[in-house]
């Protein structure tokens, strides 16, 4: 498997990690077993020696006969015998290993298990009381314990090696199982970054890896949806720009070729100005939307009297509505409504909503600008007497270009960016904006809820 930026691959890292963990576990187990084996070996030798002492203690004549003939009991030649007589006298080859405490214990009828010195060496000493009083003692050099220990330790090496090897193999299998879906996910991510779409990652492996695969699949779907919307939006933008450009170019060529002369020139100039204003408005909306998405978007937060701001807005829009024979109304508390916000951006937001309302409102129908206090904040409303919004319209009302594409040729439409700008402005101000279709005036109903200060940090809105 390849490496990235000089870093080791995941497979090798997992194999090394599992092998290291296994090695530590094996070493700790081996160290513990190594020390325990010595204790177990000594316990086994003592147990065997103790059983032999008890057997001989039950047959004192046999033990005495062996002692009188200075013979050793059956078994290893290094096992030696001593007899503690009822009188306290100690006889036998192992007599010097029996100390006073062991002798007193045997005379009292108790068994003895200890370590002693005999002929300059450490020995195991096991004693058992006899039926007639006194006791019988057997000793065995510690060398027998060392030999048993070495045999048991030798048999431990192979299992430890097999355990370490098995751990390394298990680590390799685990690494392969984990790395394979991750590599597949990484390749898919690279393909997505290169522009490929419609690629899927199989949801295999552990739950976390499967979750990563699911996230990449979701990302692929989201990218496809977003790029389709962007493509549609660009097509819409090109259409919006091409129409006034074509008109302006046609009139410019007619003027240049002197096809339009005399009294027709002022009318041609008016049309050219109108088309250029359309282009300026559209480009201005695009720039405004781009600024709203910028991280360094500026807000001048001060204390603002929304009642005075609404009055100022109403003055400007009542004149514009009058020119279009639209009934403009304002609803306000006629007392200061003070909140901390950016007054310029609030006015920009209201202007955008009012322009959208005026565009679709027929002659003689109303446009309403309303202000109501709302706790520590305020509610701003723009309602109109136009055709309104359906439930499907409300779902995409703030998606750039959605309503323009839907109603082009059916009702008056703008650049398709006004409501998207309003939505982003409301978010920048820490507020929210909602759309409804059943205004009291019969048309659309937009409500902006403004807090007294920008609340949560702004999160750029998506097109979904």
Coordinates of C-alpha atoms in Angstrom, one line a residue, residues 214-437:
X214 CA -22.6 6.7 4.0
X215 CA -21.3 10.3 4.5
X216 CA -19.4 10.2 1.2
X217 CA -22.4 8.9 -0.6
X218 CA -24.5 11.7 0.9
X219 CA -21.8 14.2 -0.1
X220 CA -22.0 12.8 -3.6
X221 CA -25.7 13.3 -3.7
X222 CA -25.5 16.8 -2.2
X223 CA -22.7 17.8 -4.6
X224 CA -24.7 16.6 -7.6
X225 CA -27.8 18.5 -6.4
X226 CA -25.9 21.7 -5.6
X227 CA -24.0 21.6 -9.0
X228 CA -27.3 21.0 -10.8
X229 CA -28.8 24.0 -9.1
X230 CA -25.7 26.1 -9.8
X231 CA -25.8 25.0 -13.5
X232 CA -29.5 25.9 -13.7
X233 CA -28.8 29.2 -12.0
X234 CA -26.0 30.0 -14.4
X235 CA -28.3 29.2 -17.3
X236 CA -30.8 31.5 -15.7
X237 CA -28.2 34.2 -15.2
X238 CA -27.0 33.9 -18.8
X239 CA -30.6 34.2 -20.0
X240 CA -31.2 37.3 -17.8
X241 CA -28.1 39.0 -19.1
X242 CA -28.5 37.9 -22.8
X243 CA -31.9 39.4 -23.2
X244 CA -31.0 43.1 -22.3
X245 CA -27.6 42.7 -24.0
X246 CA -29.2 41.5 -27.2
X247 CA -31.7 44.4 -27.1
X248 CA -29.0 47.0 -26.3
X249 CA -26.8 45.6 -29.0
X250 CA -29.6 45.7 -31.6
X251 CA -30.4 49.4 -30.9
X252 CA -26.7 50.3 -30.7
X253 CA -26.1 48.8 -34.2
X254 CA -29.2 50.5 -35.5
X255 CA -28.0 53.8 -34.2
X256 CA -24.5 53.2 -35.6
X257 CA -25.9 52.2 -39.0
X258 CA -28.2 55.2 -38.9
X259 CA -31.2 52.9 -39.3
X260 CA -32.8 54.9 -36.4
X261 CA -32.7 58.6 -37.0
X262 CA -34.6 61.7 -36.3
X263 CA -37.5 61.5 -33.8
X264 CA -36.8 57.8 -33.2
X265 CA -33.4 58.5 -31.5
X266 CA -34.8 59.6 -28.1
X267 CA -37.0 56.5 -27.9
X268 CA -34.0 54.2 -28.8
X269 CA -32.0 56.0 -26.1
X270 CA -34.7 55.4 -23.5
X271 CA -34.8 51.7 -24.4
X272 CA -31.1 51.4 -24.2
X273 CA -31.1 53.1 -20.8
X274 CA -33.8 50.8 -19.5
X275 CA -31.9 47.7 -20.6
X276 CA -28.7 49.0 -19.1
X277 CA -30.5 49.7 -15.8
X278 CA -31.8 46.1 -15.9
X279 CA -28.2 44.9 -16.3
X280 CA -26.9 47.1 -13.5
X281 CA -29.7 45.9 -11.2
X282 CA -29.0 42.3 -12.0
X283 CA -25.2 42.7 -11.5
X284 CA -25.8 44.6 -8.3
X285 CA -27.9 41.8 -7.0
X286 CA -25.2 39.3 -7.9
X287 CA -22.6 41.4 -6.1
X288 CA -24.8 41.8 -3.0
X289 CA -25.3 38.1 -2.8
X290 CA -21.6 37.5 -3.1
X291 CA -20.8 40.0 -0.3
X292 CA -23.4 38.4 2.0
X293 CA -21.6 35.0 1.6
X294 CA -18.2 36.6 2.4
X295 CA -16.7 35.9 5.8
X296 CA -15.7 39.5 6.3
X297 CA -19.2 40.9 5.7
X298 CA -19.5 44.1 7.8
X299 CA -22.3 45.0 10.2
X300 CA -22.4 48.3 12.0
X301 CA -24.3 47.5 15.1
X302 CA -25.8 50.4 16.9
X303 CA -29.1 51.2 18.7
X304 CA -31.8 51.7 16.0
X305 CA -35.3 53.0 16.3
X306 CA -37.2 50.7 14.0
X307 CA -40.3 52.9 14.1
X308 CA -38.4 55.8 12.6
X309 CA -36.7 53.5 10.1
X310 CA -40.1 52.1 9.0
X311 CA -41.5 55.6 8.7
X312 CA -38.5 56.6 6.5
X313 CA -39.0 53.4 4.3
X314 CA -42.7 54.1 4.0
X315 CA -42.1 57.6 2.8
X316 CA -39.9 56.3 -0.1
X317 CA -42.1 53.4 -1.1
X318 CA -45.4 55.2 -0.9
X319 CA -44.3 57.5 -3.7
X320 CA -43.1 54.6 -5.8
X321 CA -46.3 52.7 -5.3
X322 CA -48.3 55.7 -6.2
X323 CA -46.6 55.9 -9.5
X324 CA -47.7 52.3 -10.2
X325 CA -51.2 53.0 -8.8
X326 CA -50.7 50.5 -5.9
X327 CA -52.2 51.3 -2.5
X328 CA -49.3 51.5 0.0
X329 CA -50.1 51.1 3.7
X330 CA -47.9 51.2 6.8
X331 CA -48.7 49.7 10.2
X332 CA -46.5 50.8 13.0
X333 CA -46.8 51.4 16.8
X334 CA -46.0 55.2 16.4
X335 CA -43.6 55.0 19.4
X336 CA -39.9 54.2 19.5
X337 CA -39.0 50.5 19.0
X338 CA -35.3 50.4 20.0
X339 CA -33.1 47.4 19.3
X340 CA -29.4 46.9 18.6
X341 CA -28.9 46.0 15.0
X342 CA -27.6 47.4 11.7
X343 CA -30.1 50.0 10.5
X344 CA -28.7 50.2 7.0
X345 CA -29.0 46.4 6.4
X346 CA -32.5 46.4 7.9
X347 CA -33.5 49.1 5.4
X348 CA -31.8 47.1 2.6
X349 CA -33.8 44.0 3.6
X350 CA -37.1 46.0 3.7
X351 CA -36.4 47.6 0.3
X352 CA -35.8 44.2 -1.2
X353 CA -39.1 42.8 0.1
X354 CA -41.0 45.9 -0.9
X355 CA -39.6 45.8 -4.4
X356 CA -40.6 42.1 -4.7
X357 CA -44.1 42.9 -3.5
X358 CA -44.5 45.9 -5.8
X359 CA -43.5 43.9 -8.8
X360 CA -46.3 41.3 -8.5
X361 CA -49.0 43.5 -7.1
X362 CA -51.7 44.6 -9.7
X363 CA -53.0 48.1 -10.0
X364 CA -55.3 49.1 -7.2
X365 CA -54.2 46.3 -4.9
X366 CA -52.3 47.0 -1.6
X367 CA -48.7 46.6 -0.4
X368 CA -48.4 46.7 3.4
X369 CA -45.3 47.4 5.5
X370 CA -45.8 46.6 9.2
X371 CA -43.8 46.8 12.4
X372 CA -44.7 45.2 15.7
X373 CA -42.7 44.8 18.9
X374 CA -41.9 41.2 19.8
X375 CA -40.6 40.8 23.3
X376 CA -37.1 42.3 23.3
X377 CA -37.0 42.2 19.5
X378 CA -39.3 43.1 16.6
X379 CA -41.4 41.7 13.8
X380 CA -41.3 43.3 10.4
X381 CA -43.8 42.3 7.8
X382 CA -44.3 43.0 4.1
X383 CA -47.6 41.8 2.7
X384 CA -49.1 42.3 -0.8
X385 CA -52.3 41.8 -2.8
X386 CA -50.6 39.9 -5.6
X387 CA -51.1 36.3 -6.8
X388 CA -49.5 34.9 -3.6
X389 CA -47.5 31.8 -3.0
X390 CA -48.4 28.1 -3.1
X391 CA -47.1 25.5 -0.6
X392 CA -44.6 24.4 -3.3
X393 CA -43.5 28.1 -3.8
X394 CA -42.9 28.5 -0.1
X395 CA -40.5 25.6 0.0
X396 CA -38.2 27.2 -2.6
X397 CA -39.1 30.9 -2.0
X398 CA -35.6 31.8 -0.8
X399 CA -33.7 29.6 -3.3
X400 CA -32.0 31.9 -5.8
X401 CA -33.8 31.9 -9.2
X402 CA -36.4 29.2 -8.2
X403 CA -39.5 31.4 -8.4
X404 CA -38.2 33.3 -11.4
X405 CA -37.7 30.1 -13.4
X406 CA -41.2 28.9 -12.3
X407 CA -43.1 32.0 -13.2
X408 CA -41.2 33.4 -16.1
X409 CA -43.7 34.5 -18.7
X410 CA -46.6 34.0 -16.2
X411 CA -46.2 37.0 -13.9
X412 CA -43.6 39.8 -13.5
X413 CA -40.3 38.4 -12.3
X414 CA -37.0 40.0 -11.4
X415 CA -33.4 38.8 -11.3
X416 CA -34.4 35.8 -9.1
X417 CA -32.0 37.0 -6.4
X418 CA -34.0 39.4 -4.3
X419 CA -35.6 36.9 -1.8
X420 CA -32.3 34.9 -1.6
X421 CA -30.6 38.2 -0.6
X422 CA -33.3 38.9 2.0
X423 CA -32.9 35.5 3.5
X424 CA -29.1 35.9 3.8
X425 CA -29.5 39.4 5.2
X426 CA -31.9 38.2 7.9
X427 CA -29.4 35.5 8.8
X428 CA -26.6 38.0 8.9
X429 CA -28.6 40.1 11.3
X430 CA -29.2 37.1 13.6
X431 CA -32.8 36.9 12.7
X432 CA -35.1 34.8 10.6
X433 CA -37.4 35.3 7.6
X434 CA -40.5 33.2 6.8
X435 CA -42.9 33.2 3.8
X436 CA -46.6 32.5 3.8
X437 CA -49.1 32.5 1.0

